[in-house]
Short mmCIF file of C-alpha atoms in Angstrom, two decimals:
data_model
loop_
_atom_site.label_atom_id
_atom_site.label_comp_id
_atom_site.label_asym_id
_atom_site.label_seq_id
_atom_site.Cartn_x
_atom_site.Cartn_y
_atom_site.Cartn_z
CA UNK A 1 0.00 0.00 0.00
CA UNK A 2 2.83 2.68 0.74
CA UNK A 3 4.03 2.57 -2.39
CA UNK A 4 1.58 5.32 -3.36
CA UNK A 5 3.12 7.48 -1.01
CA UNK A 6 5.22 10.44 -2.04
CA UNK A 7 8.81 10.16 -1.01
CA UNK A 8 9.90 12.63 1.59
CA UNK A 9 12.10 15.74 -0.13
CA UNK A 10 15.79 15.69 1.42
CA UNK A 11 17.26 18.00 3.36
CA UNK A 12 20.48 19.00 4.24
CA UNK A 13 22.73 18.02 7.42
CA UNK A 14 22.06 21.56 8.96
CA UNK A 15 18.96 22.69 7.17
CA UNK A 16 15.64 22.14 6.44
CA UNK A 17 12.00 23.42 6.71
CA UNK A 18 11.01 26.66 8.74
CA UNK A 19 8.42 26.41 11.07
CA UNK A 20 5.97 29.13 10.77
CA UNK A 21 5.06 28.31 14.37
CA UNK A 22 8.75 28.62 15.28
CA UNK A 23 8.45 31.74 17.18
CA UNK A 24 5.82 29.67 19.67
CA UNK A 25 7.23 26.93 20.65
CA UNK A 26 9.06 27.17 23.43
CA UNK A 27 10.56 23.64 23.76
CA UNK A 28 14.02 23.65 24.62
CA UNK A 29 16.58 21.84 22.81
CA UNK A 30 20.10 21.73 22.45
CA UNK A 31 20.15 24.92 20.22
CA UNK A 32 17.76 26.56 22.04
CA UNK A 33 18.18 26.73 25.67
CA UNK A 34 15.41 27.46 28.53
CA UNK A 35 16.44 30.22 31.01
CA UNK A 36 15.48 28.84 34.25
CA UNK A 37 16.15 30.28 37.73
CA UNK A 38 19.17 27.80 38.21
CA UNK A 39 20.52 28.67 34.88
CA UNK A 40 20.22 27.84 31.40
CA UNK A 41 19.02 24.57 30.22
CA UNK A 42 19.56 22.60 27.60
CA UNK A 43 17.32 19.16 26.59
CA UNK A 44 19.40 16.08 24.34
CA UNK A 45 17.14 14.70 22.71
CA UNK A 46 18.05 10.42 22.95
CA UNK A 47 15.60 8.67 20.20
CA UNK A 48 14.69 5.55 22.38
CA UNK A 49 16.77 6.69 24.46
CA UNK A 50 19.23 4.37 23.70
CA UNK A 51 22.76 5.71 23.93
CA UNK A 52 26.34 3.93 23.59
CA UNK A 53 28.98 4.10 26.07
CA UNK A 54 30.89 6.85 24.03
CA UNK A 55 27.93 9.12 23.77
CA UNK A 56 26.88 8.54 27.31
CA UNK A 57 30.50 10.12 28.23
CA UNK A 58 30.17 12.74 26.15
CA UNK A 59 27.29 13.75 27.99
CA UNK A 60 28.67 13.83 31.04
CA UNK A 61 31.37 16.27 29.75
CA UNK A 62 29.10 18.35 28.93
CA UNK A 63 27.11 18.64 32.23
CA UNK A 64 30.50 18.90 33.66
CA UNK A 65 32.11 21.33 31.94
CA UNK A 66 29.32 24.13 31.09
CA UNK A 67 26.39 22.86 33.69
CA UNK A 68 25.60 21.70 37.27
CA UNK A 69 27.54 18.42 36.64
CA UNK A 70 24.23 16.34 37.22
CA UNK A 71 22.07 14.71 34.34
CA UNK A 72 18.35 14.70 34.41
CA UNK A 73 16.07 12.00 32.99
CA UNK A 74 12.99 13.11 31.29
CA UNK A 75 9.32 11.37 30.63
CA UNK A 76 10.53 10.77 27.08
CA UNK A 77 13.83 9.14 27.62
CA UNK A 78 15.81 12.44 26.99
CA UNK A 79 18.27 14.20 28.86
CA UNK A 80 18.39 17.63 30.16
CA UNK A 81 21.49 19.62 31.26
CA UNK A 82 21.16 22.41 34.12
CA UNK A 83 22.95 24.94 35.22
CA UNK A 84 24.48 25.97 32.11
CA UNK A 85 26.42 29.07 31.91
CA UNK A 86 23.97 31.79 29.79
CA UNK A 87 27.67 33.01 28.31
CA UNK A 88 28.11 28.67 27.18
CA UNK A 89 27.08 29.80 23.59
CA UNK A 90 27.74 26.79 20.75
CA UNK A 91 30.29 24.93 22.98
CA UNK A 92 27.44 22.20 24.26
CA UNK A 93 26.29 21.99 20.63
CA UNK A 94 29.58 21.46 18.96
CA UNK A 95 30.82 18.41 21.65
CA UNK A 96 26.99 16.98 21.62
CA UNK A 97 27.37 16.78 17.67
CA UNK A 98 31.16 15.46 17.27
CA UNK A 99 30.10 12.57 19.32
CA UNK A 100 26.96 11.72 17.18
CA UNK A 101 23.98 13.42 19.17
CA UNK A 102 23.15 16.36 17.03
CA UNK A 103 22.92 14.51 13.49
CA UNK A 104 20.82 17.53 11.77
CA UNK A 105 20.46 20.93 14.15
CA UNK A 106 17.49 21.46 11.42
CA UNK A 107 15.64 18.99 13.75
CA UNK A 108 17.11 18.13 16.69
CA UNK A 109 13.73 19.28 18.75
CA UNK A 110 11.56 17.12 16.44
CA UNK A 111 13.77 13.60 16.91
CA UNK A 112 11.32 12.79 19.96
CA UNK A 113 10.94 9.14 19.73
CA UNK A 114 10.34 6.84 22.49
CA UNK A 115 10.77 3.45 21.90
CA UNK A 116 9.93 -0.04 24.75
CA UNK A 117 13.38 0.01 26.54
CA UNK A 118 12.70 -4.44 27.12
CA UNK A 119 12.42 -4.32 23.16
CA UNK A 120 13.97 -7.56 22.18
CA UNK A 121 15.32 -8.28 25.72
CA UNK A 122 12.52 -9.82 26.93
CA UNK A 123 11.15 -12.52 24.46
CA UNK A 124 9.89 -8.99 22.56
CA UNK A 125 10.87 -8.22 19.11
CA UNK A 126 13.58 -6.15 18.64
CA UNK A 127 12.67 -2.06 17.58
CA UNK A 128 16.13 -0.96 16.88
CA UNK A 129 15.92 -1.09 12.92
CA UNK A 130 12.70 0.97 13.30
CA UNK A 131 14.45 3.52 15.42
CA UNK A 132 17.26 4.32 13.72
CA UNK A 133 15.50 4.08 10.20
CA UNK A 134 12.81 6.24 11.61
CA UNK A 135 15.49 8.43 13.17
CA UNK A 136 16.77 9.21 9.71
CA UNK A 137 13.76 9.48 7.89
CA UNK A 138 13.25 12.40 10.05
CA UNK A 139 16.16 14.00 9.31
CA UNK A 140 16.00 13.60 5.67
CA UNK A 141 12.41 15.28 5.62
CA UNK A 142 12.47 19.24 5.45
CA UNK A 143 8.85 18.84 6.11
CA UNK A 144 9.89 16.92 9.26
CA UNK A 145 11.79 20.27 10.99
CA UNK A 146 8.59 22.17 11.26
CA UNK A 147 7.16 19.23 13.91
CA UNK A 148 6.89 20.66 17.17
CA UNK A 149 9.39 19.81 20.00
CA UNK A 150 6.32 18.30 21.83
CA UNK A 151 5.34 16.19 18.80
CA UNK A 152 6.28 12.37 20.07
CA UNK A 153 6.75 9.23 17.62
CA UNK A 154 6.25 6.13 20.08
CA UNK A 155 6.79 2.56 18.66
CA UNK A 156 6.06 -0.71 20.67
CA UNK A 157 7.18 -3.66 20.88
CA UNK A 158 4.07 -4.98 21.50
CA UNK A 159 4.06 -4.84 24.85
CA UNK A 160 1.57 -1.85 25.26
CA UNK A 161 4.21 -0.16 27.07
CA UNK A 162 4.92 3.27 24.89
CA UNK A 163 1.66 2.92 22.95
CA UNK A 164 -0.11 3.95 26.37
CA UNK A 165 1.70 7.50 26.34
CA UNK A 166 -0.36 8.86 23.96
CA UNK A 167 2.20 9.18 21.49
CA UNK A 168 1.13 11.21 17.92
CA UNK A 169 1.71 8.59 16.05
CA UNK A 170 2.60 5.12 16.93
CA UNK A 171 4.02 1.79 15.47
CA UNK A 172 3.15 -1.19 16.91
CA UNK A 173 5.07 -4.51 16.24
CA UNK A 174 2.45 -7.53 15.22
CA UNK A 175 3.84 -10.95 14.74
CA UNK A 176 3.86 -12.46 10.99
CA UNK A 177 5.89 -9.25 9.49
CA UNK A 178 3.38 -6.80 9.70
CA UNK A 179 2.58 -3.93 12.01
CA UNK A 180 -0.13 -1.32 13.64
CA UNK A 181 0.19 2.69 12.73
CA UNK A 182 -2.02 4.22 15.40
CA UNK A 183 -3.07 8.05 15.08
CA UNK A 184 -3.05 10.03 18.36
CA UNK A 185 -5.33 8.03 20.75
CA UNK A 186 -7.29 6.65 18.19
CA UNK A 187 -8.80 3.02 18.57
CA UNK A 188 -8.64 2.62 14.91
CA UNK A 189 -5.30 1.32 13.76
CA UNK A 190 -4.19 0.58 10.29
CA UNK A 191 -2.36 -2.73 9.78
CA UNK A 192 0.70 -2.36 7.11
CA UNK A 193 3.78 -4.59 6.56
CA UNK A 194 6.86 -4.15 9.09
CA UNK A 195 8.66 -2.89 6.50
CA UNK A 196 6.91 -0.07 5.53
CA UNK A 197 6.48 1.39 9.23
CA UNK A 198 9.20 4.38 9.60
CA UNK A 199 8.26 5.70 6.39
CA UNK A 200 4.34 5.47 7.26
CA UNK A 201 4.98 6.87 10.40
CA UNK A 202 6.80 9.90 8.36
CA UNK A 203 4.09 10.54 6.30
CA UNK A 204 1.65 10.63 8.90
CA UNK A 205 3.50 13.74 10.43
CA UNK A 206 3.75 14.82 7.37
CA UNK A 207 0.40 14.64 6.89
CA UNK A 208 -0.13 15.85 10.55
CA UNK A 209 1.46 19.38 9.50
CA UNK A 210 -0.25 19.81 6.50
CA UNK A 211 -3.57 19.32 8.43
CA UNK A 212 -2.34 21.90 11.39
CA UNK A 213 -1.79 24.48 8.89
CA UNK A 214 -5.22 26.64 9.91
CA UNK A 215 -5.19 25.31 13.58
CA UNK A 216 -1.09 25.81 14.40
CA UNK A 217 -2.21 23.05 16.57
CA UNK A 218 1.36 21.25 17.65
CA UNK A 219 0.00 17.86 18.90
CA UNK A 220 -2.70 15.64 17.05
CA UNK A 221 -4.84 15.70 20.20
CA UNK A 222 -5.00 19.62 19.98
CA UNK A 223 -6.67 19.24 16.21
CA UNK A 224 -10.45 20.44 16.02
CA UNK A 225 -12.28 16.90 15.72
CA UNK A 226 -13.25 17.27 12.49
CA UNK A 227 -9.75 17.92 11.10
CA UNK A 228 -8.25 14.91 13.53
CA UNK A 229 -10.82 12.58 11.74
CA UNK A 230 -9.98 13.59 8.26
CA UNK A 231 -6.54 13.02 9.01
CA UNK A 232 -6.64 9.44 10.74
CA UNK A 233 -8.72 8.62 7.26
CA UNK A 234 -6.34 10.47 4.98
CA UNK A 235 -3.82 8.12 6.85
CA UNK A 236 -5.74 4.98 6.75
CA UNK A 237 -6.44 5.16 2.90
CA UNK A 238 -2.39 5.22 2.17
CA UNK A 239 -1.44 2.86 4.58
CA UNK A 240 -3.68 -0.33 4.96
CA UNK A 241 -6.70 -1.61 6.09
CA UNK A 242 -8.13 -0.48 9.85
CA UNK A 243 -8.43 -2.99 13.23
CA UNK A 244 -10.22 -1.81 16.20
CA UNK A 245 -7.49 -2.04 18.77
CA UNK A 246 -8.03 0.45 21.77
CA UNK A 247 -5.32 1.64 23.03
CA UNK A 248 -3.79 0.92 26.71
CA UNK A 249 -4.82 2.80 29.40
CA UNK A 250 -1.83 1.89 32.04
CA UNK A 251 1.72 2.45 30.74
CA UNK A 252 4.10 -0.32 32.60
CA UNK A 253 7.42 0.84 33.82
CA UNK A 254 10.17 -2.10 33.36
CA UNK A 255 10.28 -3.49 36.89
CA UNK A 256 13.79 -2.90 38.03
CA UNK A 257 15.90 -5.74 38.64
CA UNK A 258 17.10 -8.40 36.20
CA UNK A 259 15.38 -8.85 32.49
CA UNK A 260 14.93 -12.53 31.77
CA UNK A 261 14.10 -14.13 28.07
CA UNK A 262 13.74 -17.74 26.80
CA UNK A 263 17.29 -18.92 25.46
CA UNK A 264 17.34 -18.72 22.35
CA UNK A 265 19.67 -21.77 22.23
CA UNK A 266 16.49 -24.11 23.12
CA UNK A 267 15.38 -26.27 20.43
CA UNK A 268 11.73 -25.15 19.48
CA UNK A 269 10.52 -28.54 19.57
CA UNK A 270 12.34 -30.06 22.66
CA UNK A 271 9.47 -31.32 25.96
CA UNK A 272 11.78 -30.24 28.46
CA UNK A 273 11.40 -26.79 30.30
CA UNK A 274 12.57 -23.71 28.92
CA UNK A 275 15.74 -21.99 30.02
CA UNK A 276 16.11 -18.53 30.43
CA UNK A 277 18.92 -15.89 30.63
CA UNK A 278 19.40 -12.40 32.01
CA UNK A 279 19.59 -10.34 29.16
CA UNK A 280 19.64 -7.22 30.95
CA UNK A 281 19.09 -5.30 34.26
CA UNK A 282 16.91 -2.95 34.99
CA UNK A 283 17.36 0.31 37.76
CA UNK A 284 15.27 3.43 38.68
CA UNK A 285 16.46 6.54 39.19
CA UNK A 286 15.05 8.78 42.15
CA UNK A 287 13.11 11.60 40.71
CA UNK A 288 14.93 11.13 37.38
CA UNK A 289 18.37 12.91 38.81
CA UNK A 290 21.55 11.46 38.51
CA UNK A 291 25.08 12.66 39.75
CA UNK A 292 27.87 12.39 37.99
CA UNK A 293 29.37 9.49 40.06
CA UNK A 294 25.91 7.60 39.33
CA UNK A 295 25.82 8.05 35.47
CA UNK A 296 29.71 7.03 35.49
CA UNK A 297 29.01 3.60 36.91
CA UNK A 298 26.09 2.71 34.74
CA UNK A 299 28.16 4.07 31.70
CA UNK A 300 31.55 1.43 32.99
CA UNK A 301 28.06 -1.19 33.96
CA UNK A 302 27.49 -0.65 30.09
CA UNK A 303 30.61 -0.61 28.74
CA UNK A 304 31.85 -4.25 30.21
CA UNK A 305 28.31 -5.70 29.16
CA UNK A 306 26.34 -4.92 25.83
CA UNK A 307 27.84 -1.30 25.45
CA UNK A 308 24.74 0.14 25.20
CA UNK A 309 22.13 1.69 28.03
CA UNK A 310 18.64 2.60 27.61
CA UNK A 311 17.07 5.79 29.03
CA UNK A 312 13.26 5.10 30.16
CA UNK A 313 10.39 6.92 29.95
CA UNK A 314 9.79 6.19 33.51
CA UNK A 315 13.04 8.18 34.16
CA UNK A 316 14.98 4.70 34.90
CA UNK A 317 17.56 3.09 32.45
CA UNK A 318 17.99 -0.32 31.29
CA UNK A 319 21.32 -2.05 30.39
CA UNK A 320 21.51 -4.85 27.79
CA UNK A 321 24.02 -7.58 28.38
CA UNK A 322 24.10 -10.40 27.63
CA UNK A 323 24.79 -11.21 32.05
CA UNK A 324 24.46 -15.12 31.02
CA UNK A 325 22.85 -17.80 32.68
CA UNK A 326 20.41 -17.65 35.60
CA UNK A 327 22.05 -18.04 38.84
CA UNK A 328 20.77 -20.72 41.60
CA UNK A 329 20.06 -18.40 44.59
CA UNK A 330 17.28 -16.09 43.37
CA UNK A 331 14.57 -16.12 45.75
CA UNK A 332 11.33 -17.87 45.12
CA UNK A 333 8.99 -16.36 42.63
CA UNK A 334 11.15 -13.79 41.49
CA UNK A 335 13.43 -13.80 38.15
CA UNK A 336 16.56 -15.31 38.84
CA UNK A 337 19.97 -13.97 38.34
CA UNK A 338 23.32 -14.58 37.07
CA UNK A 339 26.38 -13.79 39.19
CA UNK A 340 27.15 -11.30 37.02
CA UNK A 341 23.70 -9.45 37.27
CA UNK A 342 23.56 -9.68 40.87
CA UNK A 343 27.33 -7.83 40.75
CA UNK A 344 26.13 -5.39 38.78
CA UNK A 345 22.53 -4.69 40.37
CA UNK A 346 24.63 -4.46 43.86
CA UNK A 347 26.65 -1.90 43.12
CA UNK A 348 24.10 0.07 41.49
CA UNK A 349 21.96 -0.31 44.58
CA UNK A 350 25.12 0.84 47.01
CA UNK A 351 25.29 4.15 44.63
CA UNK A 352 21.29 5.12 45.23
CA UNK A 353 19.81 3.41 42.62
CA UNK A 354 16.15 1.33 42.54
CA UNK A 355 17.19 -1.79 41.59
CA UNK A 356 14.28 -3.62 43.10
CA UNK A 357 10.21 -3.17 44.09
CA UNK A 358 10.96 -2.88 47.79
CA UNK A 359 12.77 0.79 47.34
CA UNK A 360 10.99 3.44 48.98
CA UNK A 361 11.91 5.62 45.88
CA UNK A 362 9.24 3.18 43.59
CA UNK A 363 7.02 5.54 41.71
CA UNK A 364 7.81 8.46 43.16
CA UNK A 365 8.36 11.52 40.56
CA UNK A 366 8.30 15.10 40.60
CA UNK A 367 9.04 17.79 38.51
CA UNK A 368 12.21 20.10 38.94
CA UNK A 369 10.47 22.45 41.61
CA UNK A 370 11.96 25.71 43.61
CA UNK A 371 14.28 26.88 43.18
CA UNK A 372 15.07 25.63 40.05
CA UNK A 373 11.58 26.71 38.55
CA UNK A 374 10.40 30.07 38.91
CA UNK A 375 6.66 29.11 38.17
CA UNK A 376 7.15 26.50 41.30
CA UNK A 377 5.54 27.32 44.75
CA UNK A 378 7.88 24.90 46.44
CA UNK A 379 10.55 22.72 46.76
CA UNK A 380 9.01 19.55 45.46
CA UNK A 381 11.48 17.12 45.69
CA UNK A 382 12.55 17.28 49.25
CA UNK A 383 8.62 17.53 49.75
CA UNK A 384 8.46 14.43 47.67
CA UNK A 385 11.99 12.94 49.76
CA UNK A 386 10.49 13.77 52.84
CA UNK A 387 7.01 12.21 52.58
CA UNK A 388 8.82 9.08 51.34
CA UNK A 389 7.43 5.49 53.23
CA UNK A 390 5.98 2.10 52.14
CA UNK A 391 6.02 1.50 48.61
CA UNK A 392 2.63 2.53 47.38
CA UNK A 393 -0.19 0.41 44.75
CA UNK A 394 0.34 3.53 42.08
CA UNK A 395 2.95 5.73 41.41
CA UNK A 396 2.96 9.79 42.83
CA UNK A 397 3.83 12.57 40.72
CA UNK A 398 4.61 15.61 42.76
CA UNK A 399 4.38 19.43 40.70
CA UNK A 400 5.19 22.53 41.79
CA UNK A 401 2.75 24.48 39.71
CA UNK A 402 -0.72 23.89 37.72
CA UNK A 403 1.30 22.97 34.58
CA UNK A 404 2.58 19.64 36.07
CA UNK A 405 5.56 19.30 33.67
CA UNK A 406 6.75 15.96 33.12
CA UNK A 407 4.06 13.80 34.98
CA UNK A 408 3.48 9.96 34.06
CA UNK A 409 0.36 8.74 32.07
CA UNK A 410 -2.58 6.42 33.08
CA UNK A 411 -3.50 5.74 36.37
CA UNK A 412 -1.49 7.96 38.94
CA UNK A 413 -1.61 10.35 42.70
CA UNK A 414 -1.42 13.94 41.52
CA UNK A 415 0.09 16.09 43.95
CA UNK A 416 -0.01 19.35 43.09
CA UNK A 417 1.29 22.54 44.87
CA UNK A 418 -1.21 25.75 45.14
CA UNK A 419 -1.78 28.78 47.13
CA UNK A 420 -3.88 27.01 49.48
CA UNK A 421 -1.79 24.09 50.21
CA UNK A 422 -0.71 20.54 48.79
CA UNK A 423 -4.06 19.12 46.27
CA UNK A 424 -3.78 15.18 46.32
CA UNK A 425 -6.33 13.58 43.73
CA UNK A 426 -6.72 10.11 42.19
CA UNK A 427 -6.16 10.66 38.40
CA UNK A 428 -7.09 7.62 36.04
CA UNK A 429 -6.50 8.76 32.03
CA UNK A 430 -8.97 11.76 31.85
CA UNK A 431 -10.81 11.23 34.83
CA UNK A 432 -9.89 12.96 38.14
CA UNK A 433 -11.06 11.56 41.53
CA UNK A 434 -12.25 13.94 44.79
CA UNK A 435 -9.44 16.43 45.96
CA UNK A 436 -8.08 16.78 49.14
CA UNK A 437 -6.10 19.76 50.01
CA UNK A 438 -3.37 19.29 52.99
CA UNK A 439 -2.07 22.36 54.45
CA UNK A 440 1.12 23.57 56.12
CA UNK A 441 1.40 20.13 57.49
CA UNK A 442 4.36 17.90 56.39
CA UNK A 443 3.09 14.60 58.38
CA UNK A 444 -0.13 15.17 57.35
CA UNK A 445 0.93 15.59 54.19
CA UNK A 446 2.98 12.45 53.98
CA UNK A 447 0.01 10.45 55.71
CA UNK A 448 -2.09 11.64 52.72
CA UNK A 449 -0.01 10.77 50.32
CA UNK A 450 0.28 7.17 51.44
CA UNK A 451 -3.03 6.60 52.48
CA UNK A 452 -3.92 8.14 48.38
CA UNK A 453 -0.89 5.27 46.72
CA UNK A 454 -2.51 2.10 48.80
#
């Protein structure tokens, strides 16, 4: 069916299309820097967030040598960079791009693509030659540099993991070569061959922009219905035929820990049981900050194993091995571990990491707060540090401010800060639960919070 659709045109390394919206959006990039209270700051975008050993180093030079030295995870598996010097000019830009992270400045705030960090790891198929094809489709399109830097491309393994973010548009792997294009929210997909899937996924932003023209809408969700419609069909009659396949509600965080799969070595046909292997680990991050000293050990954790780490939409980061063989003394019911896993996850765990369900730090988020945000009415995080106990049934997202920057998707405690006090409410997709407002009262407050995550 894509073989009716128009090829992108090309587009140089370092130009492409002008946004007529550029002067709006006020996404910050690596080109473009936010002034915040704490300095300037920049945002790397990671597609998939996966990142090699090398290009994890280079960003820690960077933080070091014009920022705060720290490295902050973000709800799309990017990377921000605080504290940079307002006087820094192109010197972030120019180390960011000799070490492969700035491929096309034309577009560097429209490469948001997430991608499921257990892709392949887990007995999932793999999403890597989707990434990186769809990676530089994008840059080859001078369409593709008007997208907005909120404008996400998800695609899924098939685990249901990133097509529950509400990505723009979405592929979905399907067994039997083919694959699901979702647009926006819609529970209409369009099933197409594997193949074709980057370059669908193109041409529905593509098609996306052409359709925003009278709105200046930047997301599909912020198209008037009618236009939203007429693009999901203007979609659908290029790609392939439709399937009514809602999309999930709950987006699942990898559980941190080790990653198990079948081995592959097992004969398909033999009666005995199934091995497995440790394929990976997976940690959290508290509040999606990480010190320098942190983000060196998982880089070495990375480099000795698969040489690669994955940055999470659920601020955490998984690394690929292979770790080899399950090990003998897991405990009961849980995935066992090699030695080498168990190593690994241990020293991760003695530098402040989550590298299993019991940490306090499970679910806990919260958005960069006073004083780092001028819009914040408090310090959020050591509110969110402070009020820290049992691990909860749902995850917390703590926010400074009505705008809630960063918070998670699906079912979820909102705790948001106001001029009255601290508003806890039980938020499940678009529907919002009763509010309870806690005031001036940090064990209160704390007891609330708790009592909301059981």
């Amino acid at each position: 069916m894509l073989a009716a659709m128009p090829d992108s045109a090309p587009s140089p390394l370092s130009a492409g299309g002008t946004s007529p919206r550029d002067g709006g959006d006020a996404c910050p990039g690596t080109l473009r820097l936010h002034r915040a209270d704490d300095g300037a700051l920049a945002r790397v975008r990671i597609p998939g967030g996966v990142l090699s050993a090398d290009r994890a180093d280079a960003l820690l030079a960077v933080a070091g040598r014009f920022g705060d030295g720290e490295l902050h995870l973000t709800s799309r598996g990017n990377v921000q960079l605080r504290g940079l010097d307002a006087e820094c000019g192109g010197g972030p830009a120019e180390l960011l791009g000799a070490a492969g992270l700035l491929p096309s400045a034309a577009h560097e705030r429209a490469r948001n693509i997430v991608a499921s960090p257990l892709a392949g790891l887990d007995g999932s198929p793999p999403v890597g030659g989707w990434l990186s094809e769809l990676d530089s489709l994008v840059c080859g399109s001078a369409a593709a540099a008007a997208l907005s830097g909120r404008f996400l491309f998800a695609l899924d393994s098939g685990r249901g993991d990133v097509d529950a973010l509400g990505a723009d548009v979405t592929l979905i792997a399907e067994g039997g070569g083919d694959c699901l294009l979702r647009i926006g929210a819609a529970d209409e997909v369009f099933r197409l061959s594997s193949a074709d899937g980057p370059r669908a996924a193109l041409l529905a932003a593509e098609l996306f922009l052409r359709a925003a023209r009278d709105s200046g809408a930047w997301r599909v969700k912020d198209l008037p219905d009618d236009v939203r419609t007429a693009l999901v069909r203007a979609v659908g009659a290029a790609a392939g035929p439709a399937v009514h396949r809602p999309r999930p509600r709950t987006a699942k965080a990898p559980a941190p820990g080790p990653v198990t799969a079948p081995n592959s070595s097992t004969p398909a046909t033999t009666t005995a049981t199934v091995t497995t292997t440790v394929t990976a680990i997976s940690v959290g991050v508290p509040l999606g900050r990480l010190a320098p000293a942190q983000w060196r050990l998982l880089t070495e954790t990375a480099r000795r194993y698969g040489n690669e780490l994955r940055l999470t939409p659920w601020r955490g980061i998984v690394v690929p091995g292979p770790f080899g063989p399950p090990g003998s003394s897991a405990r009961s019911g849980q995935p066992e571990q090699s030695g080498r896993a168990a190593e690994a996850l241990d020293a991760l765990a003695a530098a402040g990491l989550i590298t299993g369900p019991d940490s306090p730090w499970t679910g806990v988020g919260a958005c960069i707060g006073h004083p780092g945000c001028a819009k914040s009415l408090s310090d959020v995080r050591a509110e969110a540090g402070a009020a820290v106990g049992p691990v909860g049934r749902l995850p917390v997202y703590w926010s400074g401010c009505e705008r809630r920057c960063g918070h998670p998707h699906g079912e979820w405690i909102d705790v948001v800060v106001t001029p009255e006090g601290h508003r806890i409410s039980h938020v499940r997709g678009e529907h919002r639960g009763p509010r309870t407002v806690v005031r001036n009262d940090p064990a209160a407050l704390a007891s609330a919070v708790s009592g909301a995550r059981a």
